[in-house]
Short mmCIF file of C-alpha atoms in Angstrom, two decimals:
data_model
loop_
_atom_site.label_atom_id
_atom_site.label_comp_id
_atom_site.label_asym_id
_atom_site.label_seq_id
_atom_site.Cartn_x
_atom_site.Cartn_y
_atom_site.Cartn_z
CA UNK J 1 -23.93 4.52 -4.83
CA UNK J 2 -20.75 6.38 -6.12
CA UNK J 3 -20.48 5.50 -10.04
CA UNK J 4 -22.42 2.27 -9.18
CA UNK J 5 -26.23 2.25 -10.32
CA UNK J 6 -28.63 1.30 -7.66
CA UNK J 7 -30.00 -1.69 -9.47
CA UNK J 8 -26.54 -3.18 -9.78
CA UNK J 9 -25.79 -3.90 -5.96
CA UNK J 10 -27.59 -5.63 -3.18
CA UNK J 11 -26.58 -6.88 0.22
CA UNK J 12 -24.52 -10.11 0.26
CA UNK J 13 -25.07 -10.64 3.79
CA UNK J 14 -28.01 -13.19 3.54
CA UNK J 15 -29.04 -13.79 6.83
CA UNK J 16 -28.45 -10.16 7.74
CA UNK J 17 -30.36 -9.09 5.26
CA UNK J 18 -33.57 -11.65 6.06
CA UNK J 19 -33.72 -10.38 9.99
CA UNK J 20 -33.37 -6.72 9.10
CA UNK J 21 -36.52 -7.08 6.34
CA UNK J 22 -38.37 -9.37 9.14
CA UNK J 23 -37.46 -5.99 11.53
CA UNK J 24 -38.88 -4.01 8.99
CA UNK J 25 -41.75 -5.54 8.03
CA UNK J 26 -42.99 -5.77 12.01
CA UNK J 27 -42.05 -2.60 13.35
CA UNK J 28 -43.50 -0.80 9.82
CA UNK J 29 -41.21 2.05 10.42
CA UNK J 30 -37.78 3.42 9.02
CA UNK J 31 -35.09 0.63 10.87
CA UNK J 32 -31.52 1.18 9.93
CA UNK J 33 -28.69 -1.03 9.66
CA UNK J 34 -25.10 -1.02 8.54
CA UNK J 35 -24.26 -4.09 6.22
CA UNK J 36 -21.73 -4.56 3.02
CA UNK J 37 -23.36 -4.29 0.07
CA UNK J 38 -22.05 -6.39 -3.38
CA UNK J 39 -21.54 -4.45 -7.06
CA UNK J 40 -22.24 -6.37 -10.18
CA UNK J 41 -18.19 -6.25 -10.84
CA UNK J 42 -17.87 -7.66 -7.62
CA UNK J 43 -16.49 -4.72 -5.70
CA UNK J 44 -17.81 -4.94 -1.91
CA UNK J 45 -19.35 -1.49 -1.24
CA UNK J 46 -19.84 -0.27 2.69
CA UNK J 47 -23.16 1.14 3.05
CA UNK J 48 -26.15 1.94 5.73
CA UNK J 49 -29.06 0.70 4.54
CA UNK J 50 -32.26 2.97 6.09
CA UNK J 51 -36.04 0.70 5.24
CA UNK J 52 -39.68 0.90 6.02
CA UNK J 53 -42.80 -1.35 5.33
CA UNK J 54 -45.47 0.19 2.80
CA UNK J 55 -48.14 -0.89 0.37
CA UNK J 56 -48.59 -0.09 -2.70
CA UNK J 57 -52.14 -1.01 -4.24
CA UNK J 58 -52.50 -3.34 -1.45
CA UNK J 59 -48.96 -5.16 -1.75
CA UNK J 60 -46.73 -5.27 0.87
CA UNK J 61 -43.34 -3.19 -0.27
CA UNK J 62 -39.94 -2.54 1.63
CA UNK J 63 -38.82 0.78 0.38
CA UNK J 64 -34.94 1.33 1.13
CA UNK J 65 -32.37 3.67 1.11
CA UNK J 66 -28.70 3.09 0.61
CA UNK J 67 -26.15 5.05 1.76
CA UNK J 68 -22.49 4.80 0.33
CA UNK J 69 -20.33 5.15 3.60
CA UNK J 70 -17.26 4.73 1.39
CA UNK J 71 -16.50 8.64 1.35
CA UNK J 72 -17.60 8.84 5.66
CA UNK J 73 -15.10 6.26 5.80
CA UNK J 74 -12.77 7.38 3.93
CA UNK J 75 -12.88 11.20 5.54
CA UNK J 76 -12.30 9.23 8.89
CA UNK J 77 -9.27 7.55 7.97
CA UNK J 78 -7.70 10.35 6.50
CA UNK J 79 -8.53 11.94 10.27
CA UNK J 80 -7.18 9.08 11.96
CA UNK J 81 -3.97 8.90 9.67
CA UNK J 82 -3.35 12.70 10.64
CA UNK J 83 -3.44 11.79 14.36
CA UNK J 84 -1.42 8.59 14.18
CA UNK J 85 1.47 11.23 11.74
CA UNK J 86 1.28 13.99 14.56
CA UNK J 87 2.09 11.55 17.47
CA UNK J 88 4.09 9.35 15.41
CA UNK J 89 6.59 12.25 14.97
CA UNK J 90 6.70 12.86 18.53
CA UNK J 91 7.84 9.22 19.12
CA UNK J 92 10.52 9.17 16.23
CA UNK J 93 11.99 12.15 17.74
CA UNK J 94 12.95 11.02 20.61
CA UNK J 95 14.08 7.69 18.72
CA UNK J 96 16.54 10.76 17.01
CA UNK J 97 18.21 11.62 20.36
CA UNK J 98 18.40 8.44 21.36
CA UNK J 99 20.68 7.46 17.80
CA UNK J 100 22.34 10.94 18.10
CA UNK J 101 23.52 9.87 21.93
CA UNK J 102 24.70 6.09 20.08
CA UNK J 103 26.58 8.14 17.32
CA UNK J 104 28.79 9.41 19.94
CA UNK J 105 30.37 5.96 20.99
CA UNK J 106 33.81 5.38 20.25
CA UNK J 107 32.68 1.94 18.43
CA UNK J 108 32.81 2.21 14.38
CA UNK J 109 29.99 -0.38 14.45
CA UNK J 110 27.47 1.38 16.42
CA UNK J 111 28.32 4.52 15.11
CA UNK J 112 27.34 2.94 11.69
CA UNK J 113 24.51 1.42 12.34
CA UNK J 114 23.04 4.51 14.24
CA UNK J 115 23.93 6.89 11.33
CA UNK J 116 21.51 4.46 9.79
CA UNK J 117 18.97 4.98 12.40
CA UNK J 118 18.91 8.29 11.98
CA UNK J 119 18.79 8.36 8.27
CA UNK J 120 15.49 6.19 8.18
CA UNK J 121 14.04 8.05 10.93
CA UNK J 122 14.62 11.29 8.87
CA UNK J 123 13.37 9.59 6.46
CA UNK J 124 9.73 8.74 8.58
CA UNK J 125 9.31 12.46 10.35
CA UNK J 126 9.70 14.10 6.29
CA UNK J 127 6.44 11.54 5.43
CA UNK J 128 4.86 12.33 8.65
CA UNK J 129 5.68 15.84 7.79
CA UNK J 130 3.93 16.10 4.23
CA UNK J 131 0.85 14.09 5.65
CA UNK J 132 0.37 16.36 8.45
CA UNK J 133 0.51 19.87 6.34
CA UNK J 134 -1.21 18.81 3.40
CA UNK J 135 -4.02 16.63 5.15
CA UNK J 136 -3.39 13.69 2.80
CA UNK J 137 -1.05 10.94 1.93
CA UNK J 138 -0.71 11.99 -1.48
CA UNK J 139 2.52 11.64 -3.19
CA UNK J 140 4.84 15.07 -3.76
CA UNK J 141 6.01 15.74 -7.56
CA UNK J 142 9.22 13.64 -8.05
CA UNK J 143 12.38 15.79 -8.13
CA UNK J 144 14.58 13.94 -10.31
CA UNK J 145 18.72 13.60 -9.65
CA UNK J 146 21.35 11.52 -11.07
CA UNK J 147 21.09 8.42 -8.45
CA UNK J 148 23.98 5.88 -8.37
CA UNK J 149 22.34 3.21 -7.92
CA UNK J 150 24.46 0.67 -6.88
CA UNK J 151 25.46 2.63 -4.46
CA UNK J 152 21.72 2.93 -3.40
CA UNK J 153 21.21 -0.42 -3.86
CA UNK J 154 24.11 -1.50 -1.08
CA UNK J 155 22.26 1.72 1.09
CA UNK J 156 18.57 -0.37 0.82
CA UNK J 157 20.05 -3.47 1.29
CA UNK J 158 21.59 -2.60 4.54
CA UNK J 159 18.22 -1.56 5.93
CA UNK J 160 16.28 -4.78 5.85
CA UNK J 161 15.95 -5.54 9.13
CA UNK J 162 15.70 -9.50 8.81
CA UNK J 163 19.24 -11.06 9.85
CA UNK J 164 18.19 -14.52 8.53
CA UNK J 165 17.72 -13.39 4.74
CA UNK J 166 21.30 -12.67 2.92
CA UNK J 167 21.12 -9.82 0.39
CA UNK J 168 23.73 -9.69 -2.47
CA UNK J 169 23.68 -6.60 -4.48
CA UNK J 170 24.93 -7.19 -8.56
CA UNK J 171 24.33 -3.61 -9.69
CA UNK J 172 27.12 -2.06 -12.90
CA UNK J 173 28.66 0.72 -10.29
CA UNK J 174 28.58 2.90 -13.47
CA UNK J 175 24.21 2.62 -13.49
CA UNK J 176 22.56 6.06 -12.66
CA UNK J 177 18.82 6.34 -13.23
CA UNK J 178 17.46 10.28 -13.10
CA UNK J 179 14.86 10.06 -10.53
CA UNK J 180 13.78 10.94 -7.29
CA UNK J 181 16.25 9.45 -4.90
CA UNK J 182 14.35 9.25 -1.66
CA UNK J 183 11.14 7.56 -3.87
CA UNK J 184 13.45 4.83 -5.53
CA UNK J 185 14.82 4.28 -1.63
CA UNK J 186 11.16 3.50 -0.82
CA UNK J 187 10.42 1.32 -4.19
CA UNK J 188 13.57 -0.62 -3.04
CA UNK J 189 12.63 -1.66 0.20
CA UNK J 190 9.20 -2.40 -0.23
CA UNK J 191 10.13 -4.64 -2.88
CA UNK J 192 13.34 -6.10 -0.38
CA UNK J 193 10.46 -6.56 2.69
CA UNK J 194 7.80 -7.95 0.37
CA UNK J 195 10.37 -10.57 -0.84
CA UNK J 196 11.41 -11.04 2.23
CA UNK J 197 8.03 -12.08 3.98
CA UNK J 198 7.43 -14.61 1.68
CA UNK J 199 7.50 -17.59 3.48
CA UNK J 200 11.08 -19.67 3.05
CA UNK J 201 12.90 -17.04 1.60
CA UNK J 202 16.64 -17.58 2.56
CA UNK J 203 18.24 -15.31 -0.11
CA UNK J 204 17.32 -11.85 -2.04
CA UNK J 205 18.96 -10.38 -4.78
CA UNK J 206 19.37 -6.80 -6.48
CA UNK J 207 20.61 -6.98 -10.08
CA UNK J 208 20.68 -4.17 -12.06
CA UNK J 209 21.09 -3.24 -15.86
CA UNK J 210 21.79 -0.67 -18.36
CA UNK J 211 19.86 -0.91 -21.92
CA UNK J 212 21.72 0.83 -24.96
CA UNK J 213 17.93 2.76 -25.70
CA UNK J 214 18.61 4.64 -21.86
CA UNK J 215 16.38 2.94 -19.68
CA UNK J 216 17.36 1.13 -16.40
CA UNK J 217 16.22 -1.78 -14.64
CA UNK J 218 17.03 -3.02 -11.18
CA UNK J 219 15.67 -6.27 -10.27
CA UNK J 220 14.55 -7.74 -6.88
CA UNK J 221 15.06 -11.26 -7.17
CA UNK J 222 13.88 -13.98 -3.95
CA UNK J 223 14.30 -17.87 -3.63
CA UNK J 224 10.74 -18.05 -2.27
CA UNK J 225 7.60 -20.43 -2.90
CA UNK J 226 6.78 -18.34 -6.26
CA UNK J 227 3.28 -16.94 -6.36
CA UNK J 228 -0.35 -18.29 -7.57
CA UNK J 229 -0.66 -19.55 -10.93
CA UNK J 230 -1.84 -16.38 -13.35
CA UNK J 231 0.14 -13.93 -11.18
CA UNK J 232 1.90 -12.60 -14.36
CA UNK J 233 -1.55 -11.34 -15.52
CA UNK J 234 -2.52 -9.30 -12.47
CA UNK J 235 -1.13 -5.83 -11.42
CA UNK J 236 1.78 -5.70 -8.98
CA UNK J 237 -0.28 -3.54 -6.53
CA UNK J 238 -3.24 -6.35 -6.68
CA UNK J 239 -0.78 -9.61 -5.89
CA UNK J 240 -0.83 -9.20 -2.15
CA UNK J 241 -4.17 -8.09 -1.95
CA UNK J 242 -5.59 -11.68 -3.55
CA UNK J 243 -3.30 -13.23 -1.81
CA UNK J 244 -4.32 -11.81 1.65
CA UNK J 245 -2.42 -8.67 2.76
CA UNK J 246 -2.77 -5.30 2.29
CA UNK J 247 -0.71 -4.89 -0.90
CA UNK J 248 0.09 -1.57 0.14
CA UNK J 249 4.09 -2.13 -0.58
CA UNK J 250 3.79 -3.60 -3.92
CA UNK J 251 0.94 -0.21 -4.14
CA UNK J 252 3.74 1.91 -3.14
CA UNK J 253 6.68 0.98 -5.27
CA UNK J 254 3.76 0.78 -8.17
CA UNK J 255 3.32 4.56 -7.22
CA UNK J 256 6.72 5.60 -6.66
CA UNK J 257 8.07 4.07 -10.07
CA UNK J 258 4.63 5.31 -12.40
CA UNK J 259 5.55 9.05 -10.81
CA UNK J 260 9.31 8.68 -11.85
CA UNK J 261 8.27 8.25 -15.55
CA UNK J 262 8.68 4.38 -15.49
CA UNK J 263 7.16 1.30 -14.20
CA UNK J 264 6.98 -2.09 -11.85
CA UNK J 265 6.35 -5.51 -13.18
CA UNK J 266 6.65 -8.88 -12.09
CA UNK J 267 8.90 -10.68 -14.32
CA UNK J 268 8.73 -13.62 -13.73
CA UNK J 269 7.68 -16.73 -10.80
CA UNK J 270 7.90 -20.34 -9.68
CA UNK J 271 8.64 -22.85 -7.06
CA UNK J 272 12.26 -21.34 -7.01
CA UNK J 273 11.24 -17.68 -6.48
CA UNK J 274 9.70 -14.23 -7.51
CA UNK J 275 11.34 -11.30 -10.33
CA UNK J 276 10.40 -7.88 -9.42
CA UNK J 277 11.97 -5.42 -11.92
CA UNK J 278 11.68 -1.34 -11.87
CA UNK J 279 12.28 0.39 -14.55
CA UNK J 280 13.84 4.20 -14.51
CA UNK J 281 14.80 6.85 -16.85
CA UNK J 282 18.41 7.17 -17.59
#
């Protein structure tokens, strides 16, 4: 299966795997039957597994065939992302009219916050945009800039759209990273909504920091639980993954900051909260 050598995996799914040998064994022919399959390294492989009863030199043998549906399945989510991208555009623009019509009101305030609207809607129908012409959701080259990034900071900070978590922004006004500005906007609020689902978060900070050898560092800083014992050792893509979700945010803003020439780590964590810090090029 894949790089994985036959002899290293086998079904994990016990009782699955006892009825569909009994099946096989009394009907005698090929049955089939979709079931996860376990790799030495532990890595849970999807697979089809096709069987029939024979015998060799008068002993009764199941002879199998596994299938690796991990590149089937894959192929059909890309398909499926492709078709959720095409109508998802369709519903963000009319989200785009809709904030256009609000940016017309005579109130500063609304004005405001639909100029904001608009800007991460933009933001959406570009990503829909790239997944739709080139098929995938592979990242585009980087095209670095001079970002402010306190002024970015304030910008991602405004976005979050919890009303019950205060966000304080302590970022040197003079700190500019060269980077791509919309991918630091997306390694910002991932790390901002991850913080801010922990459970009994009240507060998030951004800090930010210029070292004399050029490198930058903003911080994402919450007054949550803290995470697992040992979470200093594991990859910040991996932490919400063992811990139960997806992990794609952490994944992301892993991405986003490895394409920009630097890197995401977590820092530190305890009972009184969680240090994310992303390092740019000056």
């Amino acid at each position: 299966i894949g790089r994985v050598r036959a002899q290293d995996i086998h079904p994990h799914e016990l009782p699955a795997l006892t009825q569909f040998i009994d099946d096989v064994i009394q009907h005698g022919d090929w049955e089939r039957d979709d079931m996860a399959c376990r790799a030495r390294d532990g890595v849970f492989v999807p697979a089809r597994v096709r069987a029939t009863y024979i015998e060799v030199f008068g002993r009764r043998c199941v002879l199998s065939v596994i299938h690796d549906l991990r590149t089937d399945r894959l192929a059909e989510l890309g398909q499926a992302v492709r078709k959720v991208s095409h109508d998802l555009r369709n519903v963000l623009a009319n989200a785009v009219m809709l904030a256009e019509t609000l940016s017309t009101r005579d109130d500063p305030q609304v004005q405001r916050l639909a100029q904001g609207v608009l800007t991460s809607v933009d933001r959406a129908i570009e990503m829909c945009r790239r997944s739709l012409s080139v098929g995938s959701a592979a990242e585009p080259e980087p095209t670095p800039e001079p970002i402010a990034l306190a002024e970015l900071a304030r910008e991602v900070a405004s976005e979050l759209p919890s009303r019950d978590i205060r966000v304080s922004v302590d970022v040197p006004a003079s700190a500019t990273a060269q980077a791509d500005r919309q991918q630091v906007h997306r390694i910002l609020l991932n790390l901002l909504r991850n913080a801010a689902d922990a459970a009994g978060t009240s507060r998030i900070r951004i800090e930010g920091a210029v070292r004399d050898d050029g490198w930058r560092h903003l911080d994402v800083i919450d007054d949550g639980p803290g995470l697992p014992a040992g979470a200093e050792n594991v990859r910040p893509s991996e932490l919400a993954r063992r811990g139960g979700g997806t992990g794609l945010g952490l994944q992301i803003a892993e991405e986003m900051a490895t394409l920009n020439g630097g890197q995401l780590s977590l820092v530190d964590t305890g009972a009184t909260g969680t240090r994310f810090r992303v390092w740019l090029p000056g």
